[in-house]
PDB file of C-alpha atoms in Angstrom:
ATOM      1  CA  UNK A   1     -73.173 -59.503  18.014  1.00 48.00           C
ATOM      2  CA  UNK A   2     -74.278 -55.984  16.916  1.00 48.00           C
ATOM      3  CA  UNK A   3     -74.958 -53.365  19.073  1.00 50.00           C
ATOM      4  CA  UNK A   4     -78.720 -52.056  18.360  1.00 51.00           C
ATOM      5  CA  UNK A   5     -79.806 -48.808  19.494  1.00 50.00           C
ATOM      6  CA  UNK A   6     -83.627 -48.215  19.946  1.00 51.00           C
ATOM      7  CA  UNK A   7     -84.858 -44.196  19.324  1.00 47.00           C
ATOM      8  CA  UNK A   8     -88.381 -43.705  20.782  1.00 51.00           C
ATOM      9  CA  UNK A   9     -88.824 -40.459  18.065  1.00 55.00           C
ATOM     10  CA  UNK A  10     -87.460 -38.985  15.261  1.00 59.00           C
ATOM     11  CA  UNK A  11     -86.474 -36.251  17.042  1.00 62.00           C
ATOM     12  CA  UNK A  12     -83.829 -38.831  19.162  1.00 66.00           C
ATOM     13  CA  UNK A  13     -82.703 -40.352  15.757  1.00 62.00           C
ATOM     14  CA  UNK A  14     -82.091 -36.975  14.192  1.00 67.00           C
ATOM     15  CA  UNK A  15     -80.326 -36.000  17.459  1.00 67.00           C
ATOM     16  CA  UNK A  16     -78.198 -38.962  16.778  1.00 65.00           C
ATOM     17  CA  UNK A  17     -77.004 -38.536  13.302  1.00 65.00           C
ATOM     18  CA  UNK A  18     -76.102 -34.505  14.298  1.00 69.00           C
ATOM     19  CA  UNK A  19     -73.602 -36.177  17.271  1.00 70.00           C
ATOM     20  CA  UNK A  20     -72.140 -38.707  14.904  1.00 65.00           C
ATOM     21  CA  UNK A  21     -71.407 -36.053  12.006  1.00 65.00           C
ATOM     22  CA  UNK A  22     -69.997 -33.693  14.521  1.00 64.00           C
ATOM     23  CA  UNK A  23     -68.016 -36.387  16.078  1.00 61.00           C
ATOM     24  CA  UNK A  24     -66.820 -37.608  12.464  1.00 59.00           C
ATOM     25  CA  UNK A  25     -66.040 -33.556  11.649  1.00 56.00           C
ATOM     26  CA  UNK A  26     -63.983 -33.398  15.212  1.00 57.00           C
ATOM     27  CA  UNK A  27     -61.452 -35.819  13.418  1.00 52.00           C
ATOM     28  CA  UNK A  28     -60.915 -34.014  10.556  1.00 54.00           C
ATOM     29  CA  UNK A  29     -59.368 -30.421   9.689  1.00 51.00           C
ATOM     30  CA  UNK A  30     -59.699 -27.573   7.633  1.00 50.00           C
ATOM     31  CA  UNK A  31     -56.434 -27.084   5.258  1.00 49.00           C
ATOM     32  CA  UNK A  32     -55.593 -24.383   2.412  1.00 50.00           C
ATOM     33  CA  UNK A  33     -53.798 -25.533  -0.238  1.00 49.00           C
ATOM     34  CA  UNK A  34     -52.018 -22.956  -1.956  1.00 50.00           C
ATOM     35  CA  UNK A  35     -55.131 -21.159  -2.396  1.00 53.00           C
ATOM     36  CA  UNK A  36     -57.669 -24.552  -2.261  1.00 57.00           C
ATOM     37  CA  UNK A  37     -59.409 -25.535   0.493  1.00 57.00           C
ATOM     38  CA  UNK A  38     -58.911 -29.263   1.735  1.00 57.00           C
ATOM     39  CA  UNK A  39     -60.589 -31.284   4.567  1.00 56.00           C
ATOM     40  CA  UNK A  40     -59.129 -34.340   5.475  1.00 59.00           C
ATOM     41  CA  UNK A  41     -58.072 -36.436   8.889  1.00 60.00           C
ATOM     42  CA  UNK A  42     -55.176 -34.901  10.435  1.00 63.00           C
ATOM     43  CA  UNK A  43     -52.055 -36.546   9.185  1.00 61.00           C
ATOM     44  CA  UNK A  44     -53.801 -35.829   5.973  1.00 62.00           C
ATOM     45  CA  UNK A  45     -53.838 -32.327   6.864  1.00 61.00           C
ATOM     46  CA  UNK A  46     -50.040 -32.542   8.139  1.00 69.00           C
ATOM     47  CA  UNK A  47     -48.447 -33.869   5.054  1.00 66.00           C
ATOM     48  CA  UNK A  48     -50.370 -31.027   3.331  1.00 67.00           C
ATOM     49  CA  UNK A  49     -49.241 -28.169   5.468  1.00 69.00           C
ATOM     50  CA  UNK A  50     -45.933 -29.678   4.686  1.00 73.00           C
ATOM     51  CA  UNK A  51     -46.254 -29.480   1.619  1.00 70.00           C
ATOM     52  CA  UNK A  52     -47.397 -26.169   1.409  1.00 73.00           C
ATOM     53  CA  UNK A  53     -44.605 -24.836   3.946  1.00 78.00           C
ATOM     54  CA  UNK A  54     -42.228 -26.305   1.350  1.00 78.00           C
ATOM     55  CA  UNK A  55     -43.518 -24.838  -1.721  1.00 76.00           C
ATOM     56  CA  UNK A  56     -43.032 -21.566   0.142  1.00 78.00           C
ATOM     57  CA  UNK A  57     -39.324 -22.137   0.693  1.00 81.00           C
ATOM     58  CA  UNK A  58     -38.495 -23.261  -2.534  1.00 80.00           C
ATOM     59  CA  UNK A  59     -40.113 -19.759  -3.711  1.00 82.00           C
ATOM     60  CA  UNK A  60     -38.353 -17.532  -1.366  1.00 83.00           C
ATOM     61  CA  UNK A  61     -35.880 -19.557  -2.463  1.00 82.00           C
ATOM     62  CA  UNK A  62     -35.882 -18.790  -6.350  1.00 84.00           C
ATOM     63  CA  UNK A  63     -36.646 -15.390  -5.542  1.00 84.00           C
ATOM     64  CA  UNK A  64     -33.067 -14.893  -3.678  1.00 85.00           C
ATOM     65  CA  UNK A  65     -31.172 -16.704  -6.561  1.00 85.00           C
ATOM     66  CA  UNK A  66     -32.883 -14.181  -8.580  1.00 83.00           C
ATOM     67  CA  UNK A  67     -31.795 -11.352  -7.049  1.00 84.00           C
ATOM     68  CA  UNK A  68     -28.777 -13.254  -6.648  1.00 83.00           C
ATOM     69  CA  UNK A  69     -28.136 -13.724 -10.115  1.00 83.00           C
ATOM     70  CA  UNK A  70     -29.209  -9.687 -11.191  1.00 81.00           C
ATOM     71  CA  UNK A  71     -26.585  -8.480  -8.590  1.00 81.00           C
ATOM     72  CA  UNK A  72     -23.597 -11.006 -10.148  1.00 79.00           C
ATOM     73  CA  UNK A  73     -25.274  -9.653 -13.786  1.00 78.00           C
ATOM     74  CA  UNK A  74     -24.669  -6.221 -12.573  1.00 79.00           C
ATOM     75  CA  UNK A  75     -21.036  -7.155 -11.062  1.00 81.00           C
ATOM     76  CA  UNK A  76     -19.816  -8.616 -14.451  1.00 79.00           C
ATOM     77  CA  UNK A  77     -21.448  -4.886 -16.537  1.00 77.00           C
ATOM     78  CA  UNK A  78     -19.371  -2.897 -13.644  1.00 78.00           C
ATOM     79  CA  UNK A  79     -16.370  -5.227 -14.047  1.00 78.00           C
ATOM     80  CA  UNK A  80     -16.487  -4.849 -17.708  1.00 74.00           C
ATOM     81  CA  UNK A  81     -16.536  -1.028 -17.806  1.00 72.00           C
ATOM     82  CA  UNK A  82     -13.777  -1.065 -15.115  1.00 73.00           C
ATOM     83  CA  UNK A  83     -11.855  -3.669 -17.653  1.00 73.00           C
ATOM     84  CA  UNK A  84     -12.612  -1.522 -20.258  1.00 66.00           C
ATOM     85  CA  UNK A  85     -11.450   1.887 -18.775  1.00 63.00           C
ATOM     86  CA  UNK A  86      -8.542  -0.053 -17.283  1.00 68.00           C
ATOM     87  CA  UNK A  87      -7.531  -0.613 -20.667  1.00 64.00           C
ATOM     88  CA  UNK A  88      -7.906   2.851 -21.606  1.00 55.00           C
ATOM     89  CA  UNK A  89      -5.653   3.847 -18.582  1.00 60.00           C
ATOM     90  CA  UNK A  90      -3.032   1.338 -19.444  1.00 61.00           C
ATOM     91  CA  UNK A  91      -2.616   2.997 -23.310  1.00 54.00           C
ATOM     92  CA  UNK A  92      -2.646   6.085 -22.051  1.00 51.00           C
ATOM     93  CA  UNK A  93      -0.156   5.499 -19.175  1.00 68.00           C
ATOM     94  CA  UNK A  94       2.085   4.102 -21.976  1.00 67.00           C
ATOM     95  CA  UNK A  95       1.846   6.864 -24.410  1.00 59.00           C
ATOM     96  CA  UNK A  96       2.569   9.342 -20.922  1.00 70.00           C
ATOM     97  CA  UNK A  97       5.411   7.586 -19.703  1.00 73.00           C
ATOM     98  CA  UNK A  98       6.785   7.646 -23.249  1.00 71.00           C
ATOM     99  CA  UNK A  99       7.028  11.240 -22.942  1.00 71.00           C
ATOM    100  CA  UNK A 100       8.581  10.910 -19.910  1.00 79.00           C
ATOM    101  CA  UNK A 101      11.636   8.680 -20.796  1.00 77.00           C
ATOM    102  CA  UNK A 102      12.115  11.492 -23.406  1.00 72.00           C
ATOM    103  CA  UNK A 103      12.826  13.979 -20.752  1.00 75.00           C
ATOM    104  CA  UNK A 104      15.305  11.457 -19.427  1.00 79.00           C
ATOM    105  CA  UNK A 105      16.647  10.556 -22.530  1.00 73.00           C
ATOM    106  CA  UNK A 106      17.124  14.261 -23.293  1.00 70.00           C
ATOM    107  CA  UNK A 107      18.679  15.384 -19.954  1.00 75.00           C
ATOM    108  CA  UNK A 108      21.135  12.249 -20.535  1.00 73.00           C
ATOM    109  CA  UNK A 109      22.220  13.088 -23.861  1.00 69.00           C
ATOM    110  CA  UNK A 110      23.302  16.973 -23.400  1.00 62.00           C
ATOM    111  CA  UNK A 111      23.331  18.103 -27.361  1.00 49.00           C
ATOM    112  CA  UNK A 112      24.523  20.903 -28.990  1.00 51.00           C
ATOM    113  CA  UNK A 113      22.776  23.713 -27.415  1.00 49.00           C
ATOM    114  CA  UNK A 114      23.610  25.374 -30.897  1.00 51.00           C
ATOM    115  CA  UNK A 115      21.716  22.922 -32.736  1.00 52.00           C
ATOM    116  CA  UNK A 116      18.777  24.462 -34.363  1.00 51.00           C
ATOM    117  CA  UNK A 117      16.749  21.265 -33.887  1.00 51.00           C
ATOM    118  CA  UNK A 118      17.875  21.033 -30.247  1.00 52.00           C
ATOM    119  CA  UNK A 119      16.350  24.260 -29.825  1.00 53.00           C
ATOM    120  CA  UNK A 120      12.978  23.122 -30.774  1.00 51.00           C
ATOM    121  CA  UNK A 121      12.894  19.916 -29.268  1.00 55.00           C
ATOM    122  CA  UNK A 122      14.052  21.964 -26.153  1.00 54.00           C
ATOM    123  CA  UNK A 123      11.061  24.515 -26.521  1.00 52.00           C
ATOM    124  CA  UNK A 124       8.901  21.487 -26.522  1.00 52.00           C
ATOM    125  CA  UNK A 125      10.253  19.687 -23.577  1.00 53.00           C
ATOM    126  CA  UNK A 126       9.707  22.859 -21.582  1.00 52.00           C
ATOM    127  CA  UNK A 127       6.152  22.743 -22.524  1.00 49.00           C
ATOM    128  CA  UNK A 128       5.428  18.897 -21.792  1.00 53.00           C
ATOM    129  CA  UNK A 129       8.484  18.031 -20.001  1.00 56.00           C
ATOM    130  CA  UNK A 130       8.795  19.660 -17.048  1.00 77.00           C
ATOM    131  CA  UNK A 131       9.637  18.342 -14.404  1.00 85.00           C
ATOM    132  CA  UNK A 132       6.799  15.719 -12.961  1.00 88.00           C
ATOM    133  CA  UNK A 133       8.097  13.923 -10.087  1.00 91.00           C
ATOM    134  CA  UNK A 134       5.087  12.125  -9.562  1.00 89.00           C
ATOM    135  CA  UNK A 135       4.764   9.981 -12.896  1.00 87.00           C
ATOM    136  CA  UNK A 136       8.471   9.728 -13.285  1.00 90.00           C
ATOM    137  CA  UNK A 137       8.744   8.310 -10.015  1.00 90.00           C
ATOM    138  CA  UNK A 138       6.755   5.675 -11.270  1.00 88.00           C
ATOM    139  CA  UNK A 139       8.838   4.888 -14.169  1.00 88.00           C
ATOM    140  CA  UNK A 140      11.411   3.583 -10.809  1.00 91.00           C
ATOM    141  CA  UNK A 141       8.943   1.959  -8.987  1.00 89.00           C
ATOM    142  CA  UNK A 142       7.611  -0.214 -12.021  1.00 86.00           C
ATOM    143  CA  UNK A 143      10.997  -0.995 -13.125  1.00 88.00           C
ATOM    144  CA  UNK A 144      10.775   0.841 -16.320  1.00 86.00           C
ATOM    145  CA  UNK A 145      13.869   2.758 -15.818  1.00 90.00           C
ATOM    146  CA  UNK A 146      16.540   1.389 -13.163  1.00 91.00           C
ATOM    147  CA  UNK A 147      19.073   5.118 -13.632  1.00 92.00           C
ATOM    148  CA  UNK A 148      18.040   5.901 -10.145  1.00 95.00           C
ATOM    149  CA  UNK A 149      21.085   8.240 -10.069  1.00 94.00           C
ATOM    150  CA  UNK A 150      19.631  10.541 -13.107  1.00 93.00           C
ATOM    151  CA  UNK A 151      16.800  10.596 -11.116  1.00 95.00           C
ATOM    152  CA  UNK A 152      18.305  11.815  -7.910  1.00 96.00           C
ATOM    153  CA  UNK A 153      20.352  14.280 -10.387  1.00 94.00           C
ATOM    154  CA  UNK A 154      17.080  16.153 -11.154  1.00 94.00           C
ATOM    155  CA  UNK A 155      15.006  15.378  -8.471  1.00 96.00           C
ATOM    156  CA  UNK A 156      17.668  15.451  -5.556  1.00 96.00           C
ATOM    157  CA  UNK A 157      15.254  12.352  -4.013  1.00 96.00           C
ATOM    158  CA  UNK A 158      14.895   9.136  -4.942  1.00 96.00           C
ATOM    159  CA  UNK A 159      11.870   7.781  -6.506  1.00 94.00           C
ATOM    160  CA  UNK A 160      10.436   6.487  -3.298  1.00 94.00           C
ATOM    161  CA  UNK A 161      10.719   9.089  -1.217  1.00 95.00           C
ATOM    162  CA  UNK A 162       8.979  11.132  -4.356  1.00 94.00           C
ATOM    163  CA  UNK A 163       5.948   8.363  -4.424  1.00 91.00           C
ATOM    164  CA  UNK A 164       5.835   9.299  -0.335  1.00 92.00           C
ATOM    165  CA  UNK A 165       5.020  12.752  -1.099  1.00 94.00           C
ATOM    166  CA  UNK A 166       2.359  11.649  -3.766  1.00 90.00           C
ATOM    167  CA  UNK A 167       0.613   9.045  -1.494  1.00 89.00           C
ATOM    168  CA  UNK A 168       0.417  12.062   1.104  1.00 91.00           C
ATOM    169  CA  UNK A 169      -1.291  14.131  -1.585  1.00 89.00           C
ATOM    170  CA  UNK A 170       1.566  16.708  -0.698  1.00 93.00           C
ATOM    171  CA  UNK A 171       1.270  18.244  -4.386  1.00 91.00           C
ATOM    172  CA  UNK A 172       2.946  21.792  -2.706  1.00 94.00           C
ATOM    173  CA  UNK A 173       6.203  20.119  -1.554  1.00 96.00           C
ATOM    174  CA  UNK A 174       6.007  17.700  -5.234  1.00 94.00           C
ATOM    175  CA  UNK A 175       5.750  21.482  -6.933  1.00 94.00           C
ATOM    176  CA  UNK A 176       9.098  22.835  -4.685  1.00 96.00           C
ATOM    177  CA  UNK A 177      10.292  19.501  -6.518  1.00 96.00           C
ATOM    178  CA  UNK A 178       9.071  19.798  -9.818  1.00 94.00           C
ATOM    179  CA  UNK A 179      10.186  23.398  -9.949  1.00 94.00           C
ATOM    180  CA  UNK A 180      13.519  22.816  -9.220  1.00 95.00           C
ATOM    181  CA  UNK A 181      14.012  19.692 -10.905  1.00 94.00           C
ATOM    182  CA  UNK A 182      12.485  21.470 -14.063  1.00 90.00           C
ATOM    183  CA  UNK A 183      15.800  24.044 -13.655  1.00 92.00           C
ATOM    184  CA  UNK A 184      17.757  21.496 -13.466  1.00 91.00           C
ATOM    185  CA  UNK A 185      17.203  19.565 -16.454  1.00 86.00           C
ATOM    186  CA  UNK A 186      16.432  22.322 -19.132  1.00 82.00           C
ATOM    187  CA  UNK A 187      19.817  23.725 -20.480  1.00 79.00           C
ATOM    188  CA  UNK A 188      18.104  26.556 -21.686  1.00 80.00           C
ATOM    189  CA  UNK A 189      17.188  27.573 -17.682  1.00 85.00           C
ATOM    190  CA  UNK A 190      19.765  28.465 -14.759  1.00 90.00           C
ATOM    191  CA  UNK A 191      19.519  26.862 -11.395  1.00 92.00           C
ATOM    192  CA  UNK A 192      20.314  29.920  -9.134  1.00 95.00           C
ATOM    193  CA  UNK A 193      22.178  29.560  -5.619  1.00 95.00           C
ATOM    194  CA  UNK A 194      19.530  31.226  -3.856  1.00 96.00           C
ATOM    195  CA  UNK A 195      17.111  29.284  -5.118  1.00 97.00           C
ATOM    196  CA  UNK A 196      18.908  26.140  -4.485  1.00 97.00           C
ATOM    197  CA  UNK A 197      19.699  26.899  -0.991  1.00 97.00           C
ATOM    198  CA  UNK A 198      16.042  27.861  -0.617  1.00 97.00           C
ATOM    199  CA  UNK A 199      15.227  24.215  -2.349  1.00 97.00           C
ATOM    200  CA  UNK A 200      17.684  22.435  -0.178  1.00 97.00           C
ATOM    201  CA  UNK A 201      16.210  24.266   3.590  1.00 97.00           C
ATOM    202  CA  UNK A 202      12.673  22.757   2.411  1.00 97.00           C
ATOM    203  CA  UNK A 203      13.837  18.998   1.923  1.00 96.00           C
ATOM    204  CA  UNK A 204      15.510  19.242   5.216  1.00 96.00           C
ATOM    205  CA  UNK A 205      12.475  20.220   7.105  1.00 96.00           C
ATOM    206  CA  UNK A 206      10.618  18.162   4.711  1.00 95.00           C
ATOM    207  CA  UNK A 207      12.714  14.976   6.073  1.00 93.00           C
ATOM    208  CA  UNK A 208      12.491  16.429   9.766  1.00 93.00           C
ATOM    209  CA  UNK A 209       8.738  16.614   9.179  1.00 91.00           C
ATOM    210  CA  UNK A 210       8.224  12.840   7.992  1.00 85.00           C
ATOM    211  CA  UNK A 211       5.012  12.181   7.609  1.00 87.00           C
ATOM    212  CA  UNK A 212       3.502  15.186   7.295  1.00 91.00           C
ATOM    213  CA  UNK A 213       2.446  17.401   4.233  1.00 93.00           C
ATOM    214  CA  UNK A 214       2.405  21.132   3.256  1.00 94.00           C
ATOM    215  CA  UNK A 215      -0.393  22.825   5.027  1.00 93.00           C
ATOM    216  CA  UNK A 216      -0.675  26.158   3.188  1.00 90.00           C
ATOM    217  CA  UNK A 217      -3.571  26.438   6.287  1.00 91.00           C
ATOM    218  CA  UNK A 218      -1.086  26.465   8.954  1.00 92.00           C
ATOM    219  CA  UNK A 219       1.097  29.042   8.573  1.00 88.00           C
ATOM    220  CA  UNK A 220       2.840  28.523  11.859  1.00 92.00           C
ATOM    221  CA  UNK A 221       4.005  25.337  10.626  1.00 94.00           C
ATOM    222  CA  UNK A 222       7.930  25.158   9.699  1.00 95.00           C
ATOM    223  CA  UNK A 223       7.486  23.219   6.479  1.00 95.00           C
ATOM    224  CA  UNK A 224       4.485  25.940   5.398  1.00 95.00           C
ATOM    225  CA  UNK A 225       7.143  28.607   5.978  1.00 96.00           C
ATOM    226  CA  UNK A 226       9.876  27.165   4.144  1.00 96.00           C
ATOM    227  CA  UNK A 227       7.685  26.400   1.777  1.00 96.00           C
ATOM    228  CA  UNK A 228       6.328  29.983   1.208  1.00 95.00           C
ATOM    229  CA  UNK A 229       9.915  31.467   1.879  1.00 96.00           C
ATOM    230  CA  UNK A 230      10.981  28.739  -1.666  1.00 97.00           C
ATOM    231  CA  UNK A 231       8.161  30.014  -3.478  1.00 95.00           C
ATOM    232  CA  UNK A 232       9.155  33.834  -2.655  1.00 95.00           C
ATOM    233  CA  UNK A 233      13.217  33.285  -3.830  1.00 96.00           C
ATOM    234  CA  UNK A 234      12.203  31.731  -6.925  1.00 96.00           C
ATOM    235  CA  UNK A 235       9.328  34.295  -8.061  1.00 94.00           C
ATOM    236  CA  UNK A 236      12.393  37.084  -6.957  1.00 95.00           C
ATOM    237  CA  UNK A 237      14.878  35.574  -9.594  1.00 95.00           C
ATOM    238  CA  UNK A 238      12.681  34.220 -11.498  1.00 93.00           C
ATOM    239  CA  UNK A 239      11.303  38.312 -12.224  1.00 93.00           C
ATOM    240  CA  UNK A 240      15.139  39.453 -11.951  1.00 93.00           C
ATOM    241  CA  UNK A 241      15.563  37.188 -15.117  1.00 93.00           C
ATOM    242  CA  UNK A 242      17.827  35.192 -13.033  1.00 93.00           C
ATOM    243  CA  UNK A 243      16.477  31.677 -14.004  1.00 91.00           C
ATOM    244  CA  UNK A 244      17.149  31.899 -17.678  1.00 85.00           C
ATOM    245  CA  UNK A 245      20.525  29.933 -19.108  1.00 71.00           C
TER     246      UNK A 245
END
């Protein structure tokens, strides 16, 4: 059986039909879909705002493998220029240590002082060959050359204590060693006593001072002093005309 409902005016009726929209509206919600509007019941409404809260993701989501992919595009152009200048380096390196193991291979073989070719090699190994602890350590250390004892022969240290000194950026105490070494292995020069014994007071307060570079700052500092005293015997002979062979 139906219900009836009786409405003595129009104005009852119209009441009536205001209630049952607003109560039909009360179900139903008010959604934007990506920029539309939609009206539906609520789980309606629900699976949209779902919806919507996963397109969102999935576009913050593209927009971070984006900039994901820009920064690895950038990575591979910096790794490429490194490559590339490592490459450069690496020929380079060569052609340097090539003129290296001539100074070695020259020291080694002792010729003819006499020899009028010797001469002019010699004039050019005093130009590009002195000494260079530094790279010629290097030589040791990547197993180029395994003559550690030619090495200690011009050097007076060994190749590691040498790459010491270079990874304290000590380039005063590596010029004491390049200075002397650099007598010692051009025939055409003359290692002088007072310069050695200068030379040989430095590496012992070098070694007493492990650790610890030249400081031209601190001139309190006992491996500063011997330092400067080195670099004061050597200018002395050096103006005496006492360093020539």
């Amino acid at each position: 059986m139906h219900e009836t409902f009786a409405y003595s005016d129009d104005g009852e009726l119209q009441d009536a039909g205001r209630n049952a929209i607003q109560q039909a509206l009360s179900l139903m919600t008010i959604s934007f879909d990506m920029g539309h509007t939609a009206v539906g019941n609520p789980k309606g409404i629900s699976f949209i705002d779902k919806y919507n809260t996963t397109l969102y993701e999935v576009a913050a989501l593209k927009a971070q493998v984006a900039t994901l992919i820009a920064k690895d595009e950038a990575k591979e152009a910096r790794l490429a220029t490194l490559e590339k200048k490592m490459k450069t380096v690496e020929a380079a390196s060569e052609r340097l240590f090539g003129l290296r193991e001539r100074f070695f291979e020259m020291y080694k073989r002792g010729q003819d002082l006499e020899s009028a070719d010797y001469k002019n090699i010699q004039t050019g190994n005093r130009v590009a060959h002195a000494g260079d602890c530094g790279v010629d350590a290097l030589l040791y250390i990547l197993k180029r050359r395994t003559d550690v004892s030619v090495f200690r022969e011009i050097y007076y240290l060994s190749p590691w204590d040498v790459n010491q000194l270079s990874e304290l950026n000590d380039t005063l105490a590596m010029y004491v060693v390049n200075q002397r070494a650099t007598l010692v292995a051009d025939p055409l020069r003359c290692l002088h006593p007072r310069v050695e014994a200068a030379f040989l007071a430095f590496i012992k307060v070098l070694e007493n001072e492990a650790g610890k570079a030249v400081d031209i700052e601190d001139q309190s500092s006992a491996l500063t002093q011997s330092y400067l005293v080195f670099c004061k015997v050597y200018r002395e002979e050096d103006r005496n005309g006492n360093l020539a062979a």
